[in-house]
CSV table of N, CA and C in Angstrom, one decimal:
chain,number,residue,atom,x,y,z
A,675,MET,N,-117.9,10.9,13.0
A,675,MET,CA,-116.7,11.2,12.3
A,675,MET,C,-115.5,10.7,13.1
A,676,LYS,N,-114.6,10.0,12.4
A,676,LYS,CA,-113.5,9.4,13.1
A,676,LYS,C,-112.5,10.6,13.4
A,677,ASP,N,-111.7,10.3,14.5
A,677,ASP,CA,-110.8,11.4,14.9
A,677,ASP,C,-109.7,11.6,13.8
A,678,SER,N,-109.3,10.5,13.2
A,678,SER,CA,-108.2,10.7,12.1
A,678,SER,C,-108.8,11.5,11.0
A,679,THR,N,-110.1,11.4,10.7
A,679,THR,CA,-110.7,12.3,9.7
A,679,THR,C,-110.7,13.7,10.2
A,680,LYS,N,-111.0,13.9,11.5
A,680,LYS,CA,-111.0,15.3,12.0
A,680,LYS,C,-109.6,15.9,11.9
A,681,LYS,N,-108.6,15.1,12.2
A,681,LYS,CA,-107.2,15.6,12.1
A,681,LYS,C,-106.9,16.0,10.6
A,682,GLU,N,-107.3,15.1,9.7
A,682,GLU,CA,-107.0,15.4,8.3
A,682,GLU,C,-107.8,16.7,7.8
A,683,ILE,N,-109.0,16.9,8.3
A,683,ILE,CA,-109.7,18.1,8.0
A,683,ILE,C,-109.0,19.3,8.5
A,684,ARG,N,-108.6,19.2,9.8
A,684,ARG,CA,-107.9,20.4,10.4
A,684,ARG,C,-106.6,20.7,9.6
A,685,ARG,N,-105.9,19.7,9.2
A,685,ARG,CA,-104.6,19.9,8.4
A,685,ARG,C,-105.0,20.5,7.1
A,686,CYS,N,-106.0,20.1,6.4
A,686,CYS,CA,-106.4,20.6,5.1
A,686,CYS,C,-106.8,22.1,5.2
A,687,VAL,N,-107.6,22.4,6.3
A,687,VAL,CA,-108.0,23.8,6.5
A,687,VAL,C,-106.8,24.7,6.7
A,688,ILE,N,-105.9,24.3,7.5
A,688,ILE,CA,-104.7,25.1,7.7
A,688,ILE,C,-103.9,25.3,6.5
A,689,ILE,N,-103.7,24.2,5.7
A,689,ILE,CA,-102.9,24.3,4.4
A,689,ILE,C,-103.6,25.3,3.5
A,690,VAL,N,-105.0,25.2,3.3
A,690,VAL,CA,-105.7,26.1,2.4
A,690,VAL,C,-105.6,27.5,2.8
A,691,VAL,N,-105.7,27.8,4.1
A,691,VAL,CA,-105.6,29.2,4.6
A,691,VAL,C,-104.2,29.7,4.4
A,692,GLY,N,-103.2,28.8,4.6
A,692,GLY,CA,-101.8,29.3,4.3
A,692,GLY,C,-101.6,29.6,2.9
A,693,CYS,N,-102.1,28.7,2.0
A,693,CYS,CA,-101.9,29.0,0.5
A,693,CYS,C,-102.6,30.3,0.1
A,694,ILE,N,-103.8,30.5,0.6
A,694,ILE,CA,-104.5,31.7,0.2
A,694,ILE,C,-103.8,32.9,0.8
A,695,ALA,N,-103.3,32.8,2.0
A,695,ALA,CA,-102.5,34.0,2.5
A,695,ALA,C,-101.2,34.2,1.8
A,696,ALA,N,-100.5,33.1,1.4
A,696,ALA,CA,-99.3,33.3,0.7
A,696,ALA,C,-99.5,33.9,-0.7
A,697,TYR,N,-100.7,33.7,-1.3
A,697,TYR,CA,-101.0,34.2,-2.6
A,697,TYR,C,-101.4,35.7,-2.5
A,698,THR,N,-102.3,36.0,-1.5
A,698,THR,CA,-102.9,37.3,-1.5
A,698,THR,C,-102.2,38.4,-0.7
A,699,VAL,N,-101.7,38.0,0.4
A,699,VAL,CA,-101.1,39.0,1.3
A,699,VAL,C,-99.9,39.8,0.8
A,700,PRO,N,-98.9,39.1,0.2
A,700,PRO,CA,-97.7,39.8,-0.4
A,700,PRO,C,-98.1,40.8,-1.4
A,701,SER,N,-99.2,40.7,-2.2
A,701,SER,CA,-99.5,41.6,-3.2
A,701,SER,C,-100.2,42.9,-2.7
A,702,MET,N,-100.5,42.9,-1.5
A,702,MET,CA,-101.2,44.1,-0.9
A,702,MET,C,-100.1,45.1,-0.4
A,703,LYS,N,-100.4,46.4,-0.6
A,703,LYS,CA,-99.5,47.4,-0.2
A,703,LYS,C,-100.2,48.3,0.8
A,704,GLY,N,-99.5,49.0,1.6
A,704,GLY,CA,-100.0,50.1,2.4
A,704,GLY,C,-100.8,49.5,3.6
A,705,ILE,N,-101.9,50.3,3.9
A,705,ILE,CA,-102.8,49.9,5.0
A,705,ILE,C,-103.5,48.6,4.7
A,706,ALA,N,-103.8,48.3,3.5
A,706,ALA,CA,-104.5,47.1,3.2
A,706,ALA,C,-103.6,45.9,3.5
A,707,GLY,N,-102.3,46.0,3.3
A,707,GLY,CA,-101.4,45.0,3.6
A,707,GLY,C,-101.3,44.8,5.1
A,708,LEU,N,-101.2,45.9,5.8
A,708,LEU,CA,-101.2,45.8,7.3
A,708,LEU,C,-102.4,45.1,7.9
A,709,LEU,N,-103.6,45.5,7.3
A,709,LEU,CA,-104.8,44.9,7.8
A,709,LEU,C,-104.9,43.4,7.5
A,710,ALA,N,-104.4,43.1,6.3
A,710,ALA,CA,-104.4,41.7,5.9
A,710,ALA,C,-103.5,40.9,6.8
A,711,ASP,N,-102.3,41.5,7.1
A,711,ASP,CA,-101.4,40.8,8.0
A,711,ASP,C,-102.0,40.6,9.4
A,712,ALA,N,-102.7,41.6,9.9
A,712,ALA,CA,-103.3,41.5,11.2
A,712,ALA,C,-104.4,40.4,11.2
A,713,ALA,N,-105.2,40.4,10.1
A,713,ALA,CA,-106.3,39.5,10.0
A,713,ALA,C,-105.7,38.0,9.9
A,714,LEU,N,-104.7,37.9,9.1
A,714,LEU,CA,-104.0,36.6,9.0
A,714,LEU,C,-103.5,36.1,10.3
A,715,GLY,N,-102.9,37.0,11.1
A,715,GLY,CA,-102.4,36.6,12.4
A,715,GLY,C,-103.5,36.1,13.3
A,716,VAL,N,-104.7,36.8,13.3
A,716,VAL,CA,-105.8,36.4,14.1
A,716,VAL,C,-106.3,35.0,13.7
A,717,VAL,N,-106.4,34.8,12.4
A,717,VAL,CA,-106.9,33.6,11.8
A,717,VAL,C,-105.9,32.4,12.2
A,718,TYR,N,-104.6,32.7,12.1
A,718,TYR,CA,-103.6,31.7,12.5
A,718,TYR,C,-103.7,31.3,14.0
A,719,VAL,N,-103.9,32.3,14.8
A,719,VAL,CA,-104.0,32.0,16.3
A,719,VAL,C,-105.2,31.1,16.5
A,720,ALA,N,-106.3,31.5,15.9
A,720,ALA,CA,-107.5,30.7,16.0
A,720,ALA,C,-107.3,29.2,15.5
A,721,LEU,N,-106.7,29.1,14.4
A,721,LEU,CA,-106.4,27.8,13.8
A,721,LEU,C,-105.4,27.0,14.7
A,722,ALA,N,-104.5,27.7,15.3
A,722,ALA,CA,-103.5,27.0,16.2
A,722,ALA,C,-104.3,26.4,17.4
A,723,VAL,N,-105.1,27.2,18.0
A,723,VAL,CA,-105.9,26.8,19.1
A,723,VAL,C,-106.8,25.6,18.7
A,724,TRP,N,-107.4,25.7,17.5
A,724,TRP,CA,-108.3,24.6,17.0
A,724,TRP,C,-107.5,23.4,16.8
A,725,TRP,N,-106.3,23.5,16.3
A,725,TRP,CA,-105.4,22.4,15.9
A,725,TRP,C,-105.1,21.6,17.2
A,726,PHE,N,-104.8,22.3,18.3
A,726,PHE,CA,-104.4,21.6,19.5
A,726,PHE,C,-105.6,21.2,20.4
A,727,LEU,N,-106.8,21.4,20.0
A,727,LEU,CA,-107.9,20.9,20.8
A,727,LEU,C,-108.0,19.4,20.7
A,728,PRO,N,-108.2,18.8,21.8
A,728,PRO,CA,-108.2,17.3,21.8
A,728,PRO,C,-109.4,16.8,21.0
A,729,THR,N,-109.2,15.7,20.3
A,729,THR,CA,-110.3,15.0,19.6
A,729,THR,C,-111.1,14.2,20.6
A,730,ASP,N,-112.3,13.7,20.1
A,730,ASP,CA,-113.1,12.9,21.0
A,730,ASP,C,-112.4,11.7,21.6
A,731,ASP,N,-111.6,11.0,20.8
A,731,ASP,CA,-110.9,9.8,21.3
A,731,ASP,C,-109.9,10.2,22.4
A,732,GLU,N,-109.2,11.3,22.2
A,732,GLU,CA,-108.3,11.8,23.2
A,732,GLU,C,-109.0,12.2,24.5
A,733,MET,N,-110.1,12.8,24.3
A,733,MET,CA,-110.9,13.2,25.5
A,733,MET,C,-111.4,12.0,26.2
A,734,GLU,N,-111.8,10.9,25.5
A,734,GLU,CA,-112.3,9.7,26.1
A,734,GLU,C,-111.2,9.0,26.9
A,735,GLU,N,-109.9,9.1,26.4
A,735,GLU,CA,-108.8,8.5,27.1
A,735,GLU,C,-108.6,9.3,28.5
A,736,ARG,N,-108.7,10.6,28.4
A,736,ARG,CA,-108.5,11.4,29.6
A,736,ARG,C,-109.6,11.4,30.6
A,737,ASN,N,-110.8,11.3,30.0
A,737,ASN,CA,-112.0,11.4,30.8
A,737,ASN,C,-113.0,10.3,30.4
A,738,PRO,N,-112.9,9.1,31.0
A,738,PRO,CA,-113.8,8.0,30.6
A,738,PRO,C,-115.3,8.4,30.7
A,739,GLY,N,-116.0,8.0,29.7
A,739,GLY,CA,-117.5,8.4,29.6
A,739,GLY,C,-117.8,9.7,28.9
A,740,TYR,N,-116.7,10.3,28.3
A,740,TYR,CA,-116.9,11.6,27.7
A,740,TYR,C,-117.9,11.5,26.4
A,741,LYS,N,-117.6,10.5,25.6
A,741,LYS,CA,-118.4,10.3,24.4
A,741,LYS,C,-119.9,10.1,24.8
A,742,GLN,N,-120.2,9.3,25.8
A,742,GLN,CA,-121.5,9.0,26.2
A,742,GLN,C,-122.2,10.2,26.7
A,743,ARG,N,-121.5,11.0,27.5
A,743,ARG,CA,-122.1,12.3,28.0
A,743,ARG,C,-122.4,13.2,26.8
A,744,LYS,N,-121.5,13.3,25.9
A,744,LYS,CA,-121.6,14.2,24.7
A,744,LYS,C,-122.9,13.8,23.9
A,745,LYS,N,-123.1,12.5,23.7
A,745,LYS,CA,-124.2,12.0,23.0
A,745,LYS,C,-125.5,12.4,23.8
A,746,GLU,N,-125.5,12.2,25.1
A,746,GLU,CA,-126.7,12.5,25.9
A,746,GLU,C,-127.0,13.9,25.8
A,747,LYS,N,-126.0,14.8,25.9
A,747,LYS,CA,-126.2,16.2,25.8
A,747,LYS,C,-126.8,16.6,24.5
A,748,SER,N,-126.3,16.0,23.4
A,748,SER,CA,-126.8,16.4,22.1
A,748,SER,C,-128.3,15.9,21.9
A,749,VAL,N,-128.6,14.8,22.5
A,749,VAL,CA,-130.0,14.3,22.4
A,749,VAL,C,-130.9,15.2,23.3
A,750,LEU,N,-130.4,15.6,24.4
A,750,LEU,CA,-131.2,16.5,25.3
A,750,LEU,C,-131.5,17.8,24.7
A,751,ARG,N,-130.6,18.4,23.9
A,751,ARG,CA,-130.8,19.7,23.3
A,751,ARG,C,-131.9,19.6,22.2
A,752,ARG,N,-132.1,18.5,21.6
A,752,ARG,CA,-133.1,18.4,20.5
A,752,ARG,C,-134.5,18.2,21.1
A,753,GLU,N,-134.6,17.9,22.3
A,753,GLU,CA,-136.0,17.7,22.9
A,753,GLU,C,-136.5,19.0,23.3
A,754,GLU,N,-137.3,19.6,22.5
A,754,GLU,CA,-137.9,20.9,22.9
A,754,GLU,C,-139.4,20.7,23.0
A,755,PRO,N,-140.0,21.4,23.9
A,755,PRO,CA,-141.5,21.2,24.0
A,755,PRO,C,-142.2,21.7,22.7
A,756,GLU,N,-143.3,21.1,22.4
A,756,GLU,CA,-144.1,21.5,21.3
A,756,GLU,C,-144.7,22.8,21.6
A,757,PRO,N,-144.7,23.7,20.6
A,757,PRO,CA,-145.3,25.0,20.8
A,757,PRO,C,-146.8,24.8,20.8
A,758,GLU,N,-147.5,25.6,21.6
A,758,GLU,CA,-149.0,25.5,21.7
A,758,GLU,C,-149.5,26.1,20.4
A,759,PRO,N,-150.6,25.5,19.8
A,759,PRO,CA,-151.2,26.1,18.6
A,759,PRO,C,-151.8,27.5,18.9
A,760,LEU,N,-151.8,28.3,17.9
A,760,LEU,CA,-152.4,29.7,18.1
A,760,LEU,C,-153.9,29.5,18.2
A,761,SER,N,-154.5,30.5,18.9
A,761,SER,CA,-155.9,30.5,19.0
A,761,SER,C,-156.5,30.8,17.6
A,762,PRO,N,-157.8,30.5,17.4
A,762,PRO,CA,-158.4,30.7,16.1
A,762,PRO,C,-158.4,32.2,15.7
A,763,GLU,N,-158.5,33.1,16.6
A,763,GLU,CA,-158.5,34.5,16.3
A,763,GLU,C,-157.2,34.9,15.8
A,764,LEU,N,-156.1,34.5,16.5
A,764,LEU,CA,-154.8,34.8,16.0
A,764,LEU,C,-154.4,34.2,14.7
A,765,THR,N,-154.9,33.0,14.4
A,765,THR,CA,-154.7,32.4,13.1
A,765,THR,C,-155.4,33.2,12.0
A,766,GLU,N,-156.6,33.6,12.2
A,766,GLU,CA,-157.3,34.4,11.2
A,766,GLU,C,-156.5,35.8,11.0
A,767,LEU,N,-156.1,36.4,12.1
A,767,LEU,CA,-155.4,37.6,12.0
A,767,LEU,C,-154.1,37.4,11.2
A,768,ALA,N,-153.4,36.3,11.5
A,768,ALA,CA,-152.1,36.0,10.7
A,768,ALA,C,-152.4,35.8,9.3
A,769,GLU,N,-153.5,35.2,8.9
A,769,GLU,CA,-153.8,34.9,7.5
A,769,GLU,C,-154.2,36.3,6.8
A,770,LYS,N,-154.9,37.1,7.5
A,770,LYS,CA,-155.2,38.5,6.9
A,770,LYS,C,-153.9,39.3,6.7
A,771,ILE,N,-153.0,39.2,7.6
A,771,ILE,CA,-151.8,40.0,7.5
A,771,ILE,C,-151.0,39.4,6.3
A,772,ARG,N,-150.9,38.1,6.2
A,772,ARG,CA,-150.2,37.4,5.2
A,772,ARG,C,-150.8,37.8,3.8
A,773,LYS,N,-152.1,37.9,3.7
A,773,LYS,CA,-152.7,38.2,2.4
A,773,LYS,C,-152.4,39.7,2.1
A,774,LYS,N,-152.4,40.6,3.1
A,774,LYS,CA,-152.1,42.0,2.8
A,774,LYS,C,-150.6,42.2,2.4
A,775,LEU,N,-149.8,41.3,2.9
A,775,LEU,CA,-148.3,41.5,2.5
A,775,LEU,C,-148.0,40.9,1.1
A,776,LYS,N,-148.9,40.1,0.6
A,776,LYS,CA,-148.7,39.5,-0.7
A,776,LYS,C,-149.1,40.6,-1.7
């Protein structure tokens, strides 16, 4: 995904959250309104932090080789050892349990 696309997505998310908040929060009264205001504050702080996180291109400018390391890490995470097959006794037991549960 391009960084400009990421920035557009971030902008759209913040606008949508703002519109929802502007529509719903003022209509709430009492403790519900206070809780909604507090929740909205927490969401806006999280969105502000997310907004200012550097994109991949910005990280590449600051730290050469960032994208390559990121790709290598994502590839390494997917390589998991194959689980060993169950013994025949355990397979039979699992089938019996499955039949009883049906």
